[in-house]
Short mmCIF file of C-alpha atoms in Angstrom, two decimals:
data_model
loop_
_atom_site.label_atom_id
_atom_site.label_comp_id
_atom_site.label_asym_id
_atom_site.label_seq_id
_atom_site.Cartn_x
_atom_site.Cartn_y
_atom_site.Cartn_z
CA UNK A 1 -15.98 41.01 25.58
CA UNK A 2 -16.53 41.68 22.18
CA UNK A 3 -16.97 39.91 19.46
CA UNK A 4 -13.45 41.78 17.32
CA UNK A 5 -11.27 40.13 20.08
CA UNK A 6 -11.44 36.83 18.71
CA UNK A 7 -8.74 35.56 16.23
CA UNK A 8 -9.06 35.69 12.61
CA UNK A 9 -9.95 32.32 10.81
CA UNK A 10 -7.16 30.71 8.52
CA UNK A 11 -9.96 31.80 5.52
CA UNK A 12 -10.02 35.19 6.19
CA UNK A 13 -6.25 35.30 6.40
CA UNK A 14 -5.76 33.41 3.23
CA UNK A 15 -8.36 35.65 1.51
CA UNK A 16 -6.21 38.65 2.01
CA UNK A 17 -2.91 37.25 1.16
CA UNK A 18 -1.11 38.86 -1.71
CA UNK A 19 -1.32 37.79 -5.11
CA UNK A 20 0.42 38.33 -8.35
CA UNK A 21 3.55 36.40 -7.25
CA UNK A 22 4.70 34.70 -10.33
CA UNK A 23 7.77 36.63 -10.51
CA UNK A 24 8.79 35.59 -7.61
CA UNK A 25 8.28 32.03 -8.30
CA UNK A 26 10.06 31.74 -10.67
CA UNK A 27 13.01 33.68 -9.46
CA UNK A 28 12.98 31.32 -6.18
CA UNK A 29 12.89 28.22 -8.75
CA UNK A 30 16.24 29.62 -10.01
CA UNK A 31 17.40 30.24 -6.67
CA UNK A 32 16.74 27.01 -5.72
CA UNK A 33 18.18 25.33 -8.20
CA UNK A 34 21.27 26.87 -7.91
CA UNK A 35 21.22 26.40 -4.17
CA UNK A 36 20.89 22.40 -5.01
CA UNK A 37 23.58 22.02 -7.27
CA UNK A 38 26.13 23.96 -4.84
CA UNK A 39 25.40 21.95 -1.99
CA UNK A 40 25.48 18.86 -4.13
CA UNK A 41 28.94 20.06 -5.48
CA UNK A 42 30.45 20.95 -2.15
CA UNK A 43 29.59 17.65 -0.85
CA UNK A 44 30.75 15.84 -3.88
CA UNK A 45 34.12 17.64 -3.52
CA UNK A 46 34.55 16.37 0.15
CA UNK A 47 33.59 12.71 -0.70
CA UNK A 48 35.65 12.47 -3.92
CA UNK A 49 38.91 14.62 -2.01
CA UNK A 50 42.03 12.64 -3.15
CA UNK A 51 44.12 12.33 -0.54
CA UNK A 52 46.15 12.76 1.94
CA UNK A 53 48.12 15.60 0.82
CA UNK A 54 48.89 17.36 4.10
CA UNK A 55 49.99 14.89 6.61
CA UNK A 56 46.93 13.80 8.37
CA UNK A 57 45.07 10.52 7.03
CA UNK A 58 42.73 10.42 4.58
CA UNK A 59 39.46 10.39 5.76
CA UNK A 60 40.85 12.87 8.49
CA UNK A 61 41.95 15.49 5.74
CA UNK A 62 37.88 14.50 4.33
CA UNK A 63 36.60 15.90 7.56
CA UNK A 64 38.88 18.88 7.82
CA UNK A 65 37.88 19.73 4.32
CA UNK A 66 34.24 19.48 5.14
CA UNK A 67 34.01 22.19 7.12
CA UNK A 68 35.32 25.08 5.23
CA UNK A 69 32.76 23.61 2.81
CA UNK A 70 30.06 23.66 4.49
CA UNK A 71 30.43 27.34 5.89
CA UNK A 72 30.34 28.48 2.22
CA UNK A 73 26.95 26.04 1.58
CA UNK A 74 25.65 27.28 5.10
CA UNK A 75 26.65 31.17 3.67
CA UNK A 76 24.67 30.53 0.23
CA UNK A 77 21.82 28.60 1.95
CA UNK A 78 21.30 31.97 4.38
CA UNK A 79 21.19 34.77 1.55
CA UNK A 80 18.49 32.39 -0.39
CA UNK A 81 16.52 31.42 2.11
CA UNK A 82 15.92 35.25 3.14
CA UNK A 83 14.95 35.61 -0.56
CA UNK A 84 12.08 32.53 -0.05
CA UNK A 85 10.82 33.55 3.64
CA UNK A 86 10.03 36.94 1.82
CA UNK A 87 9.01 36.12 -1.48
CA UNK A 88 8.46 32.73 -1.90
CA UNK A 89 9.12 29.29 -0.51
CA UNK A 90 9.17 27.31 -3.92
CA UNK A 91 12.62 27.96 -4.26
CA UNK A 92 13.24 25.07 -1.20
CA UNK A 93 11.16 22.75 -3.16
CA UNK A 94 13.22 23.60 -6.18
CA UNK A 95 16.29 22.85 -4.63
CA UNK A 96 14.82 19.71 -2.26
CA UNK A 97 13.55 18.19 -5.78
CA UNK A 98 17.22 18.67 -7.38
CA UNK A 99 19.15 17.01 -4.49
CA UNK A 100 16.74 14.33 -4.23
CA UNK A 101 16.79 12.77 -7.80
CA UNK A 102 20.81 13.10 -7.29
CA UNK A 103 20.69 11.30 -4.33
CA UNK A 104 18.11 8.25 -5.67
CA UNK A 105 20.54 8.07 -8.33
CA UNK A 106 23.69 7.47 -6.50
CA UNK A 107 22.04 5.33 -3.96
CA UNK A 108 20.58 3.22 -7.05
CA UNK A 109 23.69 2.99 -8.53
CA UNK A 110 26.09 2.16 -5.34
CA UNK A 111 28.38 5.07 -5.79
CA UNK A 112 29.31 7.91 -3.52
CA UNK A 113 26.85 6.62 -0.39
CA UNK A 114 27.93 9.71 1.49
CA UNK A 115 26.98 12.04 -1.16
CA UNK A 116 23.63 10.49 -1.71
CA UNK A 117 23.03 10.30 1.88
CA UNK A 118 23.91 14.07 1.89
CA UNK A 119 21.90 15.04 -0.64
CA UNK A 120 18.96 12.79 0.88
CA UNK A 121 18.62 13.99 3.92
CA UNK A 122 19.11 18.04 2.63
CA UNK A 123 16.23 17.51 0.04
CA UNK A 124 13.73 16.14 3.39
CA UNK A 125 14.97 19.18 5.20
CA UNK A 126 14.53 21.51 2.19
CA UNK A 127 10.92 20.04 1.86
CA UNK A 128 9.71 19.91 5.29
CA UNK A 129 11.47 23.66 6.00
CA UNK A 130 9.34 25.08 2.45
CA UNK A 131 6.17 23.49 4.41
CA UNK A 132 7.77 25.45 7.94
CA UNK A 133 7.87 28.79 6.04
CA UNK A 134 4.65 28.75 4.35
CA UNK A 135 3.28 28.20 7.87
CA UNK A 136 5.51 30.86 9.93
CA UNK A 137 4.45 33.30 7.03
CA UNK A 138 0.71 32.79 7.54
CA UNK A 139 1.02 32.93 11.29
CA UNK A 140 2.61 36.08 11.04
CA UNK A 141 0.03 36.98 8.85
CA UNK A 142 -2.38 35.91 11.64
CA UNK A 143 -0.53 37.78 14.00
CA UNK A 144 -0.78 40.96 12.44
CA UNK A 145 -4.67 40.92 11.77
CA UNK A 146 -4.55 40.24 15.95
CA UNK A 147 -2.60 43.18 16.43
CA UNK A 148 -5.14 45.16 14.50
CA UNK A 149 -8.29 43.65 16.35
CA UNK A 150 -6.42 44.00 20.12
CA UNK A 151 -5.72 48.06 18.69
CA UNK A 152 -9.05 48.68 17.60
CA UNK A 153 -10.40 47.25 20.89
CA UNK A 154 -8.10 49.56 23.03
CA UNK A 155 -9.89 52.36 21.01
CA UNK A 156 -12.91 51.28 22.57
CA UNK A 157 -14.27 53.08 26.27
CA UNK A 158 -14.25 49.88 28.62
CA UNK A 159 -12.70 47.44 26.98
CA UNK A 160 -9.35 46.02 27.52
CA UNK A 161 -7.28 44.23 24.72
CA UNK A 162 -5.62 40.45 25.27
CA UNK A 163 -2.26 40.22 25.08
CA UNK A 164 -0.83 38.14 22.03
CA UNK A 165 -1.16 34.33 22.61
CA UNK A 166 1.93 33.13 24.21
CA UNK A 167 4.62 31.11 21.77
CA UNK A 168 6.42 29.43 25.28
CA UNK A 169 4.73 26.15 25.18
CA UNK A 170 5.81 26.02 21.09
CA UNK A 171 10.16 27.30 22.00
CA UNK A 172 9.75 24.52 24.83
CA UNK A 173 8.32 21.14 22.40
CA UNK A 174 10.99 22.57 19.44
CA UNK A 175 13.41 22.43 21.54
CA UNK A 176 12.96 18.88 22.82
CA UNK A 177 11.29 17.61 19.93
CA UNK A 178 13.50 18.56 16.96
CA UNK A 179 17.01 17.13 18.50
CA UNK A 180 15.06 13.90 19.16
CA UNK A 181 13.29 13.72 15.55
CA UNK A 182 16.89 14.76 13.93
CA UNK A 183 19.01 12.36 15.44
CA UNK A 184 16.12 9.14 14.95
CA UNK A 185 16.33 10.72 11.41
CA UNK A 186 20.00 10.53 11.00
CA UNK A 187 20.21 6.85 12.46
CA UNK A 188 17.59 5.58 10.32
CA UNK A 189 19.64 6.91 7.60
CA UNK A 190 22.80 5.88 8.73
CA UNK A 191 20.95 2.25 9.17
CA UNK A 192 20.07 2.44 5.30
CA UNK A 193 23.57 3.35 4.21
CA UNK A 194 25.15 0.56 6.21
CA UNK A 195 22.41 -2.16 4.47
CA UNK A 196 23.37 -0.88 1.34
CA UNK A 197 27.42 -0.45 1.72
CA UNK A 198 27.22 -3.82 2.96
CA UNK A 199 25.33 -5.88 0.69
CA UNK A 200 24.53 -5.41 -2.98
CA UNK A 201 20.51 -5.39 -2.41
CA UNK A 202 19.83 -4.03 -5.65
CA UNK A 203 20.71 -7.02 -7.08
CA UNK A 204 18.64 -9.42 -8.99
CA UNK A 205 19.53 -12.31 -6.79
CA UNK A 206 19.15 -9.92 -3.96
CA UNK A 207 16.85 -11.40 -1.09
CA UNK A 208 13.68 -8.97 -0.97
CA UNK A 209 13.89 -8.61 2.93
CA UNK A 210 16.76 -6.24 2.04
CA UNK A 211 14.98 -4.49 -0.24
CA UNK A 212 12.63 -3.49 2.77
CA UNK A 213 15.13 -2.51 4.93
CA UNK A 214 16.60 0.00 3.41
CA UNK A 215 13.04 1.48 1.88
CA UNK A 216 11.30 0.99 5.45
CA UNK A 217 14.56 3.15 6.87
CA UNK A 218 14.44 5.37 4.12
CA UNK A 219 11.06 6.48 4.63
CA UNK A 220 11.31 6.83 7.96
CA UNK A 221 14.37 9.10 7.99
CA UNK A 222 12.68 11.28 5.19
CA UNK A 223 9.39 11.50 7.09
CA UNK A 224 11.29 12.33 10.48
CA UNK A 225 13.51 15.29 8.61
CA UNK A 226 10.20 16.40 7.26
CA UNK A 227 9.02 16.96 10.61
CA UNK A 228 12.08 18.44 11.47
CA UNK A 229 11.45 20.98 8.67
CA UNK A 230 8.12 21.33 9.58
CA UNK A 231 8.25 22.36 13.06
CA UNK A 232 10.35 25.10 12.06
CA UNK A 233 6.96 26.91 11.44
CA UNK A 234 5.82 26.85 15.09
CA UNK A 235 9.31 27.45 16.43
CA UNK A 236 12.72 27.61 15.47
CA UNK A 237 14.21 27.63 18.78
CA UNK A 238 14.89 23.69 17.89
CA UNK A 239 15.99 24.00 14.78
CA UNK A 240 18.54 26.40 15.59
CA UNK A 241 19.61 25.03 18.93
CA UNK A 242 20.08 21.56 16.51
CA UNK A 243 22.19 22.90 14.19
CA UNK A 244 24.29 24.98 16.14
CA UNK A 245 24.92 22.01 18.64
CA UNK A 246 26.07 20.01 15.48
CA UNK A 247 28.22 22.72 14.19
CA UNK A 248 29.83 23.22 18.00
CA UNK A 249 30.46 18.88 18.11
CA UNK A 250 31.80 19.16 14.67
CA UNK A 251 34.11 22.04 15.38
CA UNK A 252 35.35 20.09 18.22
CA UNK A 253 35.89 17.00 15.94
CA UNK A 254 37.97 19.24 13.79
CA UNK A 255 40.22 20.61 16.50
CA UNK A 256 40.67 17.48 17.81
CA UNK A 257 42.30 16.38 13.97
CA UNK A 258 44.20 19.33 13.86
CA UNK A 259 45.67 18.63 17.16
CA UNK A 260 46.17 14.69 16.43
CA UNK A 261 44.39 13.36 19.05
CA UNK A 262 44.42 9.91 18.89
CA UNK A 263 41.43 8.83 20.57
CA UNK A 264 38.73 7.30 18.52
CA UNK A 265 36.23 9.34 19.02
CA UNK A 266 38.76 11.75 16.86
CA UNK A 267 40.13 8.96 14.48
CA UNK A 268 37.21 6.86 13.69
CA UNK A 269 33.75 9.29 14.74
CA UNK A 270 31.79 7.40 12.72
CA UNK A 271 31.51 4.38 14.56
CA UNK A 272 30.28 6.41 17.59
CA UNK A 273 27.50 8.48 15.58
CA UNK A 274 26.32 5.71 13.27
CA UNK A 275 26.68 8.13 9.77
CA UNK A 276 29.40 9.96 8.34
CA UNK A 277 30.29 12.77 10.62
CA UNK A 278 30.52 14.81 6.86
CA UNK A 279 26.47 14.14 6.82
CA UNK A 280 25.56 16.08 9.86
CA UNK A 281 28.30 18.90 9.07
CA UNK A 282 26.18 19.48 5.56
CA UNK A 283 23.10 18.80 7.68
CA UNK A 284 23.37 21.65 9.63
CA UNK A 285 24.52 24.18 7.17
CA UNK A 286 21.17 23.27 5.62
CA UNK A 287 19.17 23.14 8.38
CA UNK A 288 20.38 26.45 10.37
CA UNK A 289 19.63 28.83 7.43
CA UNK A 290 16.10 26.99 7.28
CA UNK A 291 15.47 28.26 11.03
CA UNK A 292 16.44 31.57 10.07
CA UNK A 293 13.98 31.35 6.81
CA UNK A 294 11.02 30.59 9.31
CA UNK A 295 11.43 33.26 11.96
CA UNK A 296 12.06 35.57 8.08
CA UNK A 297 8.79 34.18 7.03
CA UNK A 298 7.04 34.89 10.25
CA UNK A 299 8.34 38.42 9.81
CA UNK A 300 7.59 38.77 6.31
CA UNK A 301 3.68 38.11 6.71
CA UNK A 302 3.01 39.85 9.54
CA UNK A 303 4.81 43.04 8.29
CA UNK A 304 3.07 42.58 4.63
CA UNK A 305 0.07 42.09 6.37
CA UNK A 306 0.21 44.86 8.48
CA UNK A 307 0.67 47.17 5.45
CA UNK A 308 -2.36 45.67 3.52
CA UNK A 309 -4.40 46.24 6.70
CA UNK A 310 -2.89 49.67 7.26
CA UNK A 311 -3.50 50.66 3.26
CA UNK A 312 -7.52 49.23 3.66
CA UNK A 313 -8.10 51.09 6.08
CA UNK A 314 -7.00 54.44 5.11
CA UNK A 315 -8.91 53.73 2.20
CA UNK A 316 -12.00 53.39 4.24
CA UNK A 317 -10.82 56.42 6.05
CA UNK A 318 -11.16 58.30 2.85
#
């Protein structure tokens, strides 16, 4: 077999991805900060809803709210990301960076837990999914350089080209691994929120064992939605199968208001899913468009690529 069958190093790749991107940078930066402060506000909008003003209870008029609202943060999230799989993935930094600081500052201050728990665990996702489409781009990048090789090889009298490497095994772990890492996430999470609801451990008489609670589930939650992002580069088979299993549990949630069901798992859902059900709903409108960023970015490279490769070699041609 010969040598042009093998894949291309992650150098060789790198060395022929495009440059002069500042532009875009900086146009995702705006993006992204834009992106923050509308999920930030939609979510602040839900937690600080005075009501009831319709006949249901408060806090279920909250969740009935929360889903119109997070449709139109799940509809912005969508046309940005598109804009950072195929220009640049800075912008979900951007708007990661923005939501986090909010959130540090509400948790530090004991105000609005849901909202900084909100904007926590978006600004993880946001950063782990900017790390997912910087790989899915590259791989697609990969891909494409492949493509070239396995054509080349077909040119050749004898030789027979290999069939692309097979994604299965990477759908198959997604889909088991990114449910699993999400929901660990969201408890650890939910853990931290109840420490801090229930005790004022940011006091100065505060005993420091609380103090490491709430960091050591903290950390743990971020680092888990990290993955979560993450592994949106290999597959997003998970990621999408995640969110749209939240959105489907939610919707059913918010039928079962609007119907006035009275069992708990209708009247008091939190106490069955340890957080706020209003966390996962603004969860998934984050994560879902992050899914559709990656496959974008996987896309993106491998079609940019294949015009680079395409445009060398007619220039060798000529």
């Amino acid at each position: 077999m010969s040598t042009e069958a093998t894949h291309p190093t992650t150098q060789q790749v790198a060395d022929s991805a495009p440059h002069g991107r500042r532009r875009s940078h900086i146009i995702a930066s705006i993006f992204g900060l834009a992106q923050g402060a509308w999920v930030m506000a939609l979510a602040a909008f839900v937690v600080k809803y005075q009501g009831p003003n319709f006949g249901f209870s408060y806090q279920a008029e909250q969740y009935l709210l929360a889903l119109p609202l997070a449709v139109a943060a799940f509809a912005v999230c969508r046309w940005v990301e598109r804009y950072y799989a195929r220009n640049s993935s800075l912008g979900a930094v951007v708007a990661g960076v923005f939501l986090l600081g909010g959130s540090l500052v509400l948790l530090w201050l004991q105000k609005y837990f849901t909202l900084g728990l909100i904007s926590f665990v978006c600004a993880m996702l946001l950063f782990g999914g900017a790390m997912g489409m910087r790989r899915a781009r590259r791989a697609g990048r990969r891909e494409a350089v492949y493509a070239q090789q396995m054509a080349k090889l077909d040119q050749q009298p004898g030789q027979v080209p290999l069939p692309p490497p097979s994604r299965k095994s990477d759908h198959v772990l997604s889909l088991v691994i990114t449910p699993l890492l999400t929901v660990f996430a969201l408890v650890a999470t939910g853990f931290s929120s109840g420490v801090v609801a229930g005790a004022d451990v940011f006091a100065a008489n505060a005993h420091t064992f609380s103090h490491g609670k709430v960091l050591f589930a903290l950390v743990a939650g971020a680092l888990l939605l990290l993955s979560v992002g993450a592994l949106s580069g290999n597959s997003t088979a998970g990621t999408a199968a995640t969110a749209g299993t939240i959105f489907a549990f939610y919707l059913a949630l918010w039928v079962g208001i609007l119907l006035g069901i009275k069992h708990p798992l209708f009247t008091d859902p939190a106490s069955y899913i340890v957080i706020d059900p209003v966390v996962w709903i603004f969860l998934a409108a984050v994560m879902s468009p992050l899914a559709r960023g990656s496959h974008w970015a996987r896309q993106a490279g491998r079609t940019q690529m294949a015009a680079q490769l395409a445009m060398e070699t007619n220039k060798a041609a000529a």
